[in-house]
Amino acid sequence: MADVLKKVPVREQDAKVRATNFEEVCLGYNQEEAMEEATRCINCKNAKCVSGCPVAIDIPGFIKEVKEGKIEEAYKVIGKSSALPAICGRVCPQESQCEGKCIRGIKGEPVSIGKLERFVADYALEHDIKPEKAETTNGHKIAVIGSGPAGLTCAGDLAKMGYEVTVFEALHELGGVLVYGIPEFRLPKQKVVAKEIEKVKELGVKFETNVVIGKSTTIDQLIEEEGFEAVFIGSGAGLPMFMGIPGENANGVFSANEYLTRSNLMKAFDESYDTPIVGGKKVAVVGGGNVAMDAARTALRLGAEVHIVYRRSEAELPARVEEVHHAKEEGVIFDLLTNPKEIFVDENGNVKGMKVIRMELGEPDASGRRRPVEIPGSEYEIELDTVIMSLGTSPNPLISSTTKGLETNKWKCIVADEELGKTSKEGVYAGGDAVTGAATVILAMGAGKAGAKGIDTYLKEE
């Protein structure tokens, strides 16, 4: 019988072994372990975990089915709220959302909600359990821009309501950030992402790849010439930010976005592919978020000594605790309270090192975190051949600049209502990173749900 105060441990690849491969780190629960962990849920009447979930999954409801061994029923409960449970179970920051609100966490460890969701979703993928689709379509055509988490969720929800949905994707492969941004060792592409997208297709959603909205066609053309009655923009935020320090244009300086795209989407880590990346032997990743951890752990697997350079302390790292823990176990070195000042370049234009300065934490800034302040005279140099900048991303302005009447803010993010995703342009809705700037997969999914609700309300009013 499980210790009710502690989670059933989840199996993982050994740190020394996984640091040399791109196979999934976390191996998940089997049915026996999942049913044992499910017994720890006390099925609260007023379940706070549900309020902590951006897509409002009936968490006690699905866990109750797992407890009784009814895994298909558990999948149906999750499927009412989430189109991508195998993905969410792997990459959601549960510790600050559903599990962060779990009553069990007051006197012990919270129920392992994310791992249970992953088990149920993987079971459904393995046994090809079909999602419940609309019996008939209502004849209304909707366009969704982007096949990342916001777009897939919006498309799936609208299809369940009976709408005829077409998703337009700029790249040659579907999945958005799920395929180009998150490494294979955290989120397997064929075993998980491709199969979850198949479930969305089974709902009746159509997909068109290699369509760049703003170049191939525009939102105005989709509405005025192609008969789409509403549009949802879930195009993400793929424009990387840099520091503006000397040497940033050198060979060997990457944005995390480029580095991860070349590894994840173009398979640069696989020697049989024709799209190699110069992995580097000594790499610094500047930043402390999940994307920084992904870039660092990727560089490590490509054979580098890897340093995370972050200007605040470990307590302020924005990355998930689990990701930081895994990075440390694998051998990533953390240079905390440190900030880059200059990148040194050799006579051939290649990175040869970086000047950094030590920091200390001062008074809190607008975000509530203590502001990092330079310590005068504390500069020192690190010998490097590669620098990866992971400082966040903003939306590409292509869509907003080619759409009449679409309001954006000073960061080029589309202005949209949080509850329904409504923009300044009639019939156009938006959500995810295109609205908020870079955030999490589950928050993008929540915005996709809001957009689907907004479009449904709009067309019913029309």
PDB file of N, CA and C in Angstrom, residues 9 11 25 34 43 62 82 94 102 109 117 140 159 165 169 194 200 211 229 278 299 315 319 341 349 389 415 417 442:
ATOM      1  N   PRO A   9       6.915   6.785  -6.603  1.00  0.00           N
ATOM      2  CA  PRO A   9       8.046   7.265  -7.417  1.00  0.00           C
ATOM      3  C   PRO A   9       7.838   6.928  -8.895  1.00  0.00           C
ATOM      4  N   ARG A  11       9.603   6.178 -12.599  1.00  0.00           N
ATOM      5  CA  ARG A  11      10.870   5.650 -13.121  1.00  0.00           C
ATOM      6  C   ARG A  11      11.469   6.614 -14.144  1.00  0.00           C
ATOM      7  N   VAL A  25      13.458  10.998 -20.909  1.00  0.00           N
ATOM      8  CA  VAL A  25      14.049  10.887 -19.573  1.00  0.00           C
ATOM      9  C   VAL A  25      13.094  10.173 -18.615  1.00  0.00           C
ATOM     10  N   ALA A  34       0.014   3.608 -11.423  1.00  0.00           N
ATOM     11  CA  ALA A  34      -0.975   4.682 -11.587  1.00  0.00           C
ATOM     12  C   ALA A  34      -2.166   4.464 -10.653  1.00  0.00           C
ATOM     13  N   ASN A  43     -10.575  12.906  -3.466  1.00  0.00           N
ATOM     14  CA  ASN A  43     -11.790  13.266  -4.204  1.00  0.00           C
ATOM     15  C   ASN A  43     -12.538  14.424  -3.539  1.00  0.00           C
ATOM     16  N   PHE A  62     -11.360  12.150 -13.307  1.00  0.00           N
ATOM     17  CA  PHE A  62     -10.545  11.194 -14.074  1.00  0.00           C
ATOM     18  C   PHE A  62      -9.721  10.303 -13.153  1.00  0.00           C
ATOM     19  N   SER A  82      -9.439  18.628 -22.601  1.00  0.00           N
ATOM     20  CA  SER A  82      -8.093  18.757 -23.175  1.00  0.00           C
ATOM     21  C   SER A  82      -7.938  17.916 -24.429  1.00  0.00           C
ATOM     22  N   GLN A  94       2.960  21.470 -13.504  1.00  0.00           N
ATOM     23  CA  GLN A  94       1.911  21.072 -12.541  1.00  0.00           C
ATOM     24  C   GLN A  94       2.191  21.585 -11.134  1.00  0.00           C
ATOM     25  N   CYS A 102      -3.206  21.163  -4.658  1.00  0.00           N
ATOM     26  CA  CYS A 102      -3.690  19.883  -4.105  1.00  0.00           C
ATOM     27  C   CYS A 102      -3.637  19.876  -2.575  1.00  0.00           C
ATOM     28  N   GLU A 109       3.249  15.212   0.063  1.00  0.00           N
ATOM     29  CA  GLU A 109       3.426  15.531  -1.350  1.00  0.00           C
ATOM     30  C   GLU A 109       2.072  15.526  -2.042  1.00  0.00           C
ATOM     31  N   GLU A 117      -2.181  11.898 -15.601  1.00  0.00           N
ATOM     32  CA  GLU A 117      -2.725  12.345 -16.886  1.00  0.00           C
ATOM     33  C   GLU A 117      -1.918  11.733 -18.036  1.00  0.00           C
ATOM     34  N   HIS A 140     -20.452  25.844 -40.812  1.00  0.00           N
ATOM     35  CA  HIS A 140     -19.694  27.093 -40.631  1.00  0.00           C
ATOM     36  C   HIS A 140     -18.194  26.814 -40.729  1.00  0.00           C
ATOM     37  N   ALA A 159     -14.215  21.793 -33.531  1.00  0.00           N
ATOM     38  CA  ALA A 159     -14.656  20.594 -34.258  1.00  0.00           C
ATOM     39  C   ALA A 159     -15.664  19.797 -33.434  1.00  0.00           C
ATOM     40  N   VAL A 165     -13.278  23.091 -39.536  1.00  0.00           N
ATOM     41  CA  VAL A 165     -12.066  23.839 -39.165  1.00  0.00           C
ATOM     42  C   VAL A 165     -10.892  23.467 -40.071  1.00  0.00           C
ATOM     43  N   GLU A 169      -0.572  26.024 -41.205  1.00  0.00           N
ATOM     44  CA  GLU A 169       0.726  25.961 -40.529  1.00  0.00           C
ATOM     45  C   GLU A 169       1.820  26.448 -41.474  1.00  0.00           C
ATOM     46  N   ALA A 194       2.881  13.539 -32.774  1.00  0.00           N
ATOM     47  CA  ALA A 194       2.218  13.160 -34.035  1.00  0.00           C
ATOM     48  C   ALA A 194       0.913  12.414 -33.757  1.00  0.00           C
ATOM     49  N   VAL A 200      -6.674  14.911 -33.140  1.00  0.00           N
ATOM     50  CA  VAL A 200      -7.369  16.144 -33.548  1.00  0.00           C
ATOM     51  C   VAL A 200      -7.916  15.967 -34.965  1.00  0.00           C
ATOM     52  N   VAL A 211       1.911  27.135 -45.330  1.00  0.00           N
ATOM     53  CA  VAL A 211       1.092  28.318 -45.626  1.00  0.00           C
ATOM     54  C   VAL A 211       1.493  29.419 -44.637  1.00  0.00           C
ATOM     55  N   GLU A 229     -15.690  32.261 -41.823  1.00  0.00           N
ATOM     56  CA  GLU A 229     -16.548  33.192 -41.079  1.00  0.00           C
ATOM     57  C   GLU A 229     -15.871  33.748 -39.829  1.00  0.00           C
ATOM     58  N   VAL A 278      26.785  22.974 -35.389  1.00  0.00           N
ATOM     59  CA  VAL A 278      28.078  22.972 -34.697  1.00  0.00           C
ATOM     60  C   VAL A 278      27.769  22.970 -33.209  1.00  0.00           C
ATOM     61  N   ALA A 299      22.665  20.754 -25.764  1.00  0.00           N
ATOM     62  CA  ALA A 299      24.101  20.947 -26.013  1.00  0.00           C
ATOM     63  C   ALA A 299      24.932  19.898 -25.279  1.00  0.00           C
ATOM     64  N   ALA A 315      16.821  30.537  -6.492  1.00  0.00           N
ATOM     65  CA  ALA A 315      15.439  30.724  -6.037  1.00  0.00           C
ATOM     66  C   ALA A 315      14.590  31.461  -7.071  1.00  0.00           C
ATOM     67  N   ALA A 319      12.617  28.475 -14.607  1.00  0.00           N
ATOM     68  CA  ALA A 319      12.397  27.116 -15.121  1.00  0.00           C
ATOM     69  C   ALA A 319      11.714  26.239 -14.073  1.00  0.00           C
ATOM     70  N   LYS A 341      28.805  40.540 -20.276  1.00  0.00           N
ATOM     71  CA  LYS A 341      29.098  41.935 -20.635  1.00  0.00           C
ATOM     72  C   LYS A 341      29.578  42.051 -22.080  1.00  0.00           C
ATOM     73  N   GLY A 349      36.188  35.546 -36.808  1.00  0.00           N
ATOM     74  CA  GLY A 349      34.790  35.871 -36.498  1.00  0.00           C
ATOM     75  C   GLY A 349      34.077  34.848 -35.648  1.00  0.00           C
ATOM     76  N   MET A 389      21.669  32.322 -26.621  1.00  0.00           N
ATOM     77  CA  MET A 389      20.884  33.342 -25.926  1.00  0.00           C
ATOM     78  C   MET A 389      19.443  32.852 -25.744  1.00  0.00           C
ATOM     79  N   VAL A 415      -3.464  42.407 -29.311  1.00  0.00           N
ATOM     80  CA  VAL A 415      -4.309  42.732 -28.158  1.00  0.00           C
ATOM     81  C   VAL A 415      -5.594  41.912 -28.278  1.00  0.00           C
ATOM     82  N   ASP A 417      -8.947  39.962 -25.842  1.00  0.00           N
ATOM     83  CA  ASP A 417      -9.667  39.770 -24.584  1.00  0.00           C
ATOM     84  C   ASP A 417      -9.307  38.399 -23.989  1.00  0.00           C
ATOM     85  N   ILE A 442       0.420  24.915 -21.583  1.00  0.00           N
ATOM     86  CA  ILE A 442      -0.936  24.808 -21.018  1.00  0.00           C
ATOM     87  C   ILE A 442      -1.645  26.163 -21.022  1.00  0.00           C
TER      88      ILE A 442
END
